[in-house]
Coordinates of C-alpha atoms in Angstrom, one line a residue:
X923 CA 110.1 85.4 88.2
X924 CA 109.1 88.8 87.3
X925 CA 108.6 91.6 90.3
X926 CA 104.8 91.5 89.0
X927 CA 104.7 87.8 89.8
X928 CA 106.6 88.3 92.9
X929 CA 104.4 90.9 94.5
X930 CA 101.1 88.7 93.5
X931 CA 103.0 86.0 95.2
X932 CA 103.5 88.1 98.4
X933 CA 100.1 89.2 98.5
X934 CA 98.9 85.3 98.1
X935 CA 101.6 84.5 101.0
X936 CA 99.9 86.9 103.3
X937 CA 96.5 85.3 103.1
X938 CA 97.7 81.7 102.4
X939 CA 98.7 79.5 105.5
X940 CA 101.3 77.9 103.3
X941 CA 103.1 81.0 103.0
X942 CA 106.6 79.4 103.3
X943 CA 105.8 77.5 100.3
X944 CA 105.0 80.6 98.3
X945 CA 107.8 82.5 99.5
X946 CA 110.0 79.7 98.4
X947 CA 108.9 80.2 94.9
X948 CA 110.3 83.7 94.6
X949 CA 113.2 84.7 92.6
X950 CA 116.3 85.2 94.3
X951 CA 116.0 89.0 93.8
X952 CA 112.8 89.1 95.2
X953 CA 113.2 86.7 98.0
X954 CA 116.4 88.6 99.4
X955 CA 115.3 92.2 98.6
X956 CA 116.2 93.3 102.1
X957 CA 119.6 91.7 101.6
X958 CA 120.1 93.3 98.3
X959 CA 119.1 96.8 99.6
X960 CA 121.6 96.6 102.7
X961 CA 124.4 95.4 100.2
X962 CA 123.4 98.5 97.8
X963 CA 123.7 100.8 100.7
X964 CA 127.1 99.3 101.7
X965 CA 128.4 99.2 98.2
X966 CA 127.4 103.0 98.0
X967 CA 129.0 104.0 101.1
X968 CA 132.3 102.2 100.2
X969 CA 132.3 103.9 96.8
X970 CA 132.0 107.3 98.3
X971 CA 134.4 106.4 101.1
X972 CA 137.1 105.1 98.8
X973 CA 137.0 107.0 95.8
X974 CA 137.3 110.7 97.0
X975 CA 136.4 112.1 93.6
X976 CA 133.2 109.9 92.7
X977 CA 130.8 111.9 95.0
X978 CA 132.1 115.5 93.7
X979 CA 131.8 114.1 90.1
X980 CA 128.2 112.6 90.7
X981 CA 127.0 115.8 92.4
X982 CA 128.5 118.0 89.5
X983 CA 126.1 116.4 87.2
X984 CA 122.9 118.4 88.4
X985 CA 120.5 120.6 86.9
X986 CA 119.0 123.1 89.2
X987 CA 120.0 121.3 92.3
X988 CA 118.8 118.2 91.3
X989 CA 121.1 115.2 90.7
X990 CA 120.7 113.9 87.3
X991 CA 122.2 110.1 88.0
X992 CA 119.7 110.0 91.1
X993 CA 116.9 111.4 89.2
X994 CA 117.4 108.9 86.5
X995 CA 117.3 106.0 89.0
X996 CA 114.2 107.3 90.6
X997 CA 112.7 107.6 87.3
X998 CA 113.4 104.1 86.3
X999 CA 112.2 102.9 89.5
X1000 CA 108.9 104.6 89.4
X1001 CA 107.8 104.5 85.9
X1002 CA 106.8 100.6 85.9
X1003 CA 104.8 101.1 89.1
X1004 CA 102.9 104.2 87.7
X1005 CA 102.5 102.4 84.3
X1006 CA 100.4 99.7 86.2
X1007 CA 98.0 102.2 87.8
X1008 CA 94.5 101.7 86.4
X1009 CA 94.0 105.3 85.7
X1010 CA 90.3 104.7 84.8
X1011 CA 89.6 103.7 88.4
X1012 CA 91.0 107.0 89.9
X1013 CA 87.5 108.3 90.5
X1014 CA 86.8 105.8 93.2
X1015 CA 89.8 107.3 95.1
X1016 CA 89.2 110.9 94.7
X1017 CA 85.7 110.0 96.0
X1018 CA 86.9 108.6 99.3
X1019 CA 86.8 111.7 101.5
X1020 CA 88.0 109.5 104.6
X1021 CA 91.2 108.8 102.7
X1022 CA 92.0 111.9 101.2
X1023 CA 91.3 114.0 104.8
X1024 CA 93.1 111.3 106.7
X1025 CA 96.2 111.8 104.2
X1026 CA 96.2 115.5 104.2
X1027 CA 95.9 115.7 108.1
X1028 CA 98.5 113.3 108.6
X1029 CA 101.0 114.7 106.1
X1030 CA 100.7 118.4 106.5
X1031 CA 99.6 118.6 110.1
X1032 CA 100.6 115.7 112.2
X1033 CA 103.9 114.7 110.3
X1034 CA 105.7 118.0 110.4
X1035 CA 104.7 118.7 114.1
X1036 CA 105.9 115.2 115.2
X1037 CA 109.3 115.7 113.5
X1038 CA 109.5 119.1 115.1
X1039 CA 108.7 117.9 118.6
X1040 CA 111.0 114.9 118.2
X1041 CA 113.8 116.9 116.9
X1042 CA 113.7 119.6 119.8
X1043 CA 113.0 116.6 122.4
X1044 CA 116.3 114.2 121.0
X1045 CA 118.4 116.9 119.7
X1046 CA 118.2 120.1 122.1
X1047 CA 122.0 120.7 122.0
X1048 CA 122.4 120.3 118.1
X1049 CA 120.8 123.3 116.3
X1050 CA 122.2 122.3 112.9
X1051 CA 120.9 118.6 112.9
X1052 CA 117.7 119.8 114.5
X1053 CA 117.0 122.0 111.6
X1054 CA 117.7 119.7 109.1
X1055 CA 115.2 117.1 110.4
X1056 CA 112.6 119.6 110.6
X1057 CA 113.0 120.1 107.0
X1058 CA 113.0 116.3 106.3
X1059 CA 109.8 116.4 108.2
X1060 CA 108.5 119.0 105.9
X1061 CA 109.2 117.1 102.6
X1062 CA 106.3 114.9 102.2
X1063 CA 107.1 111.8 100.2
X1064 CA 106.3 111.7 96.4
X1065 CA 108.6 109.2 94.8
X1066 CA 109.9 106.2 96.6
X1067 CA 106.7 105.5 98.5
X1068 CA 105.3 104.5 95.2
X1069 CA 107.5 101.3 95.5
X1070 CA 107.1 100.6 99.2
X1071 CA 103.3 100.5 98.8
X1072 CA 103.4 98.6 95.5
X1073 CA 105.6 95.7 97.4
X1074 CA 103.2 95.8 100.4
X1075 CA 100.4 95.3 97.8
X1076 CA 98.7 98.6 98.6
X1077 CA 96.3 100.3 96.4
X1078 CA 98.3 101.6 93.4
X1079 CA 95.5 104.1 92.2
X1080 CA 95.1 105.5 95.9
X1081 CA 99.0 105.9 95.9
X1082 CA 98.9 107.9 92.6
X1083 CA 96.3 110.0 93.9
X1084 CA 98.1 110.5 97.3
X1085 CA 101.4 111.4 95.7
X1086 CA 100.0 114.0 93.3
X1087 CA 98.0 115.5 96.3
X1088 CA 101.4 115.7 98.1
X1089 CA 103.1 116.9 95.3
X1090 CA 100.5 120.0 95.2
X1091 CA 100.8 120.9 98.8
X1092 CA 104.4 120.7 98.5
X1093 CA 104.5 123.4 96.2
X1094 CA 102.1 125.6 98.2
X1095 CA 102.8 124.7 101.9
X1096 CA 106.7 123.9 102.1
X1097 CA 108.0 127.3 102.3
X1098 CA 105.1 128.5 104.4
X1099 CA 105.6 125.6 106.9
X1100 CA 109.3 126.1 107.1
X1101 CA 108.9 129.6 108.1
X1102 CA 106.4 128.6 110.6
X1103 CA 108.6 125.5 112.1
X1104 CA 111.7 127.2 111.9
X1105 CA 111.1 130.8 112.7
X1106 CA 107.6 131.5 114.0
X1107 CA 106.8 128.5 116.5
X1108 CA 110.3 128.4 118.3
X1109 CA 109.7 132.2 118.7
X1110 CA 106.4 131.5 120.5
X1111 CA 107.9 128.8 122.7
X1112 CA 110.8 130.8 123.4
X1113 CA 113.3 128.8 121.7
X1114 CA 115.9 129.9 119.2
X1115 CA 114.9 130.5 115.7
X1116 CA 116.5 129.5 112.5
X1117 CA 115.9 131.0 108.9
X1118 CA 115.0 128.9 105.9
X1119 CA 115.5 130.6 102.6
X1120 CA 114.5 128.4 99.6
X1121 CA 113.6 129.0 96.1
X1122 CA 110.1 128.1 95.1
X1123 CA 111.6 126.5 92.1
X1124 CA 113.4 124.1 93.8
X1125 CA 110.5 122.6 95.2
X1126 CA 108.6 122.8 91.7
X1127 CA 111.6 121.3 90.2
X1128 CA 111.5 118.2 92.5
X1129 CA 107.8 117.8 91.8
X1130 CA 108.1 117.8 88.2
X1131 CA 111.3 115.5 88.1
X1132 CA 110.4 113.1 90.8
X1133 CA 106.6 112.9 90.2
X1134 CA 105.6 114.4 87.0
X1135 CA 107.8 112.8 84.4
X1136 CA 107.2 109.2 85.5
X1137 CA 103.4 109.9 86.0
X1138 CA 103.0 111.1 82.4
X1139 CA 105.1 108.4 81.0
X1140 CA 103.0 105.6 82.9
X1141 CA 99.7 107.3 81.8
X1142 CA 100.6 107.4 78.1
X1143 CA 102.2 104.1 78.2
X1144 CA 98.9 102.5 79.6
X1145 CA 96.7 104.7 77.3
X1146 CA 98.6 104.0 74.0
X1147 CA 99.4 100.5 74.9
X1148 CA 96.0 99.4 75.7
X1149 CA 94.8 101.5 72.6
X1150 CA 97.3 99.6 70.5
X1151 CA 97.3 95.9 71.6
X1152 CA 94.5 95.9 74.2
X1153 CA 94.3 95.5 78.1
X1154 CA 94.7 91.9 78.1
X1155 CA 98.1 92.1 76.3
X1156 CA 99.4 95.2 78.1
X1157 CA 98.7 93.5 81.5
X1158 CA 99.9 89.9 80.7
X1159 CA 102.7 90.5 78.3
X1160 CA 104.0 94.0 78.6
X1161 CA 103.9 94.7 82.2
X1162 CA 105.7 91.5 83.4
X1163 CA 108.5 92.7 81.1
X1164 CA 108.9 96.1 82.5
X1165 CA 108.2 95.2 86.1
X1166 CA 111.6 94.1 87.3
X1167 CA 113.2 97.7 86.1
X1168 CA 111.3 98.9 89.4
X1169 CA 113.7 97.1 91.8
X1170 CA 116.7 97.6 89.4
X1171 CA 116.2 101.4 89.6
X1172 CA 115.7 101.1 93.2
X1173 CA 118.9 99.6 94.0
X1174 CA 120.6 101.6 91.6
X1175 CA 119.2 104.7 93.2
X1176 CA 120.6 103.6 96.8
X1177 CA 123.9 102.8 95.6
X1178 CA 124.3 106.6 94.0
X1179 CA 122.7 108.0 96.9
X1180 CA 125.2 106.6 99.2
X1181 CA 128.1 106.9 97.1
X1182 CA 127.4 110.6 96.9
X1183 CA 127.4 111.0 100.8
X1184 CA 129.4 108.1 102.0
X1185 CA 132.4 109.9 103.2
X1186 CA 130.2 112.3 105.2
X1187 CA 128.4 109.4 106.8
X1188 CA 131.2 107.4 107.5
X1189 CA 133.4 110.0 109.0
X1190 CA 130.9 111.0 111.6
X1191 CA 129.3 107.7 112.9
X1192 CA 128.4 109.2 116.6
X1193 CA 126.4 112.0 115.0
X1194 CA 125.0 109.6 112.6
X1195 CA 123.5 108.0 115.5
X1196 CA 122.1 111.2 117.3
X1197 CA 120.3 111.8 114.0
X1198 CA 119.0 108.4 113.6
X1199 CA 117.1 108.1 117.0
X1200 CA 114.5 110.8 116.2
X1201 CA 114.3 109.5 112.5
X1202 CA 113.6 105.9 113.9
X1203 CA 110.8 107.3 116.4
X1204 CA 109.3 109.4 113.7
X1205 CA 108.9 106.4 110.9
X1206 CA 107.7 104.1 113.9
X1207 CA 105.0 106.4 115.3
X1208 CA 103.8 107.9 111.8
X1209 CA 103.5 104.3 110.0
X1210 CA 101.9 102.8 113.1
X1211 CA 99.7 105.8 113.9
X1212 CA 98.6 105.9 110.0
X1213 CA 97.8 102.4 110.0
X1214 CA 95.6 102.4 113.1
X1215 CA 93.8 105.3 111.8
X1216 CA 93.2 103.7 108.3
X1217 CA 91.8 100.8 110.3
X1218 CA 89.8 102.9 112.5
X1219 CA 88.0 104.8 110.0
X1220 CA 87.1 101.7 108.2
X1221 CA 89.5 101.6 105.0
X1222 CA 90.3 98.3 103.6
X1223 CA 93.8 96.7 103.5
X1224 CA 95.1 98.1 100.4
X1225 CA 94.1 101.7 101.2
X1226 CA 95.0 101.3 104.9
X1227 CA 98.6 100.2 103.6
X1228 CA 98.9 103.2 101.2
X1229 CA 97.8 105.8 103.8
X1230 CA 100.5 104.6 106.1
X1231 CA 103.3 104.6 103.7
X1232 CA 102.5 107.8 102.0
X1233 CA 102.3 109.5 105.7
X1234 CA 105.5 107.5 106.8
X1235 CA 107.7 108.3 103.9
X1236 CA 109.5 111.6 103.1
X1237 CA 111.1 113.1 100.1
X1238 CA 114.7 113.1 101.0
X1239 CA 115.8 114.0 97.7
X1240 CA 114.0 117.5 98.1
X1241 CA 115.0 117.8 101.9
X1242 CA 118.8 117.3 100.9
X1243 CA 118.6 119.8 97.9
X1244 CA 116.9 122.4 100.2
X1245 CA 119.5 122.2 103.1
X1246 CA 122.4 122.2 100.6
X1247 CA 121.0 125.2 98.9
X1248 CA 120.4 127.1 102.0
X1249 CA 123.2 126.0 104.4
X1250 CA 125.8 124.3 102.3
X1251 CA 126.8 120.7 101.5
X1252 CA 129.1 120.2 104.4
X1253 CA 126.4 121.8 107.0
X1254 CA 124.9 119.8 109.5
X1255 CA 121.5 120.5 108.3
X1256 CA 122.8 118.4 104.9
X1257 CA 124.1 115.5 107.0
X1258 CA 120.8 115.3 108.7
X1259 CA 119.1 115.0 105.1
X1260 CA 121.5 112.6 104.2
X1261 CA 121.0 110.3 107.0
X1262 CA 117.2 110.3 106.3
X1263 CA 117.4 107.7 103.6
X1264 CA 120.0 105.7 105.4
X1265 CA 117.3 105.4 108.2
X1266 CA 114.1 105.3 105.8
X1267 CA 115.3 102.8 103.2
X1268 CA 115.6 99.5 105.6
X1269 CA 112.8 100.8 107.9
X1270 CA 110.3 100.9 105.3
X1271 CA 111.5 97.9 103.8
X1272 CA 110.9 95.9 107.2
X1273 CA 107.4 97.9 107.4
X1274 CA 106.5 96.1 103.9
X1275 CA 106.8 92.7 105.7
X1276 CA 104.9 93.9 108.7
X1277 CA 102.0 95.0 106.6
X1278 CA 101.8 91.8 104.7
X1279 CA 101.9 90.1 108.0
X1280 CA 99.2 92.5 109.8
X1281 CA 97.1 91.7 106.4
X1282 CA 96.2 88.0 107.7
X1283 CA 95.5 89.2 111.2
X1284 CA 93.7 92.5 110.7
X1285 CA 91.9 92.1 107.4
X1286 CA 90.8 88.4 107.2
X1287 CA 87.9 89.3 104.8
X1288 CA 88.7 90.4 101.2
X1289 CA 88.8 94.3 100.6
X1290 CA 85.7 95.8 98.8
X1291 CA 86.2 95.9 94.9
X1292 CA 86.6 99.6 95.1
X1293 CA 89.4 99.7 97.3
X1294 CA 91.6 97.0 95.5
X1295 CA 94.7 97.7 93.6
X1296 CA 95.0 97.1 89.9
X1297 CA 95.4 93.4 88.7
X1298 CA 98.7 91.8 89.5
X1299 CA 100.0 89.9 86.4

């Protein structure tokens, strides 16, 4: 069964009392997705630990601080999802002021402030890790959130608009917020200050690679495909063929990411636990709070789900690149960035299932047509 069909089945399962029967029809890959993700993480950690030269070799293949192998994995992962987006429906998203304003406030006001508070509350004696977590909180998600949203049957068009909005604010606000949360605000509160010296090109490069390339590719694929063969062929024939690439790309990316940092993570288990605690609190609070906000302002299931995942996720690729460029590859700040996906990946996968469970209980009526995502073939 293709990823497209699996996602559609997951959506039906969330509404159908015979959920177990539908889940049983999923392919082995889709049914045991959390297992494969954990296996991919374990394989990556073992490879990084057992093959000493692997991480430096992979890390050496980089352009402007961006790991080429990881970039390839992310592009493969994001392209099928962005090729599914109905770009002719984006105007229904941009006109939804509740969604856009909620997303901006959550991502650029509450998210960084929450991570700052948790980092200082739970890591007061570990300044390097604390700084690293604050950097993670500033890097709003523009990449992997696309696939979490799709697996949870969120609104694809809304996700495309919100990650594009995040990418624009990332270029504009990342450096300014880093200066505020690391140098200005601690000084006002009588706390030790840190310095963050980051090149704007690092941020621009992250946005262009992790969002720009697959977004343009997805748009051109749909536009040219529908023009040449028609929408019915595109959605019933073409999309099911490329759909599985999203999950293959995800697993490939996870293996590479943890292979790059496997030795660093496994050699400092207690430090990883300390860093994990504020991250766990952050993901839980941001996702639950965003979901409650979406429900409270009257958004349908699809857009509430999209709001929650785009607010809870972080651009750990950018955070790691910034930490390494500023403080060094072996710094505590870099380790904090690396632990980010170690915690984020399994937590957000679990939240996909929580979201589908909540759909049956909080959104019994079908969402309005304008809030629905594109057809799932």
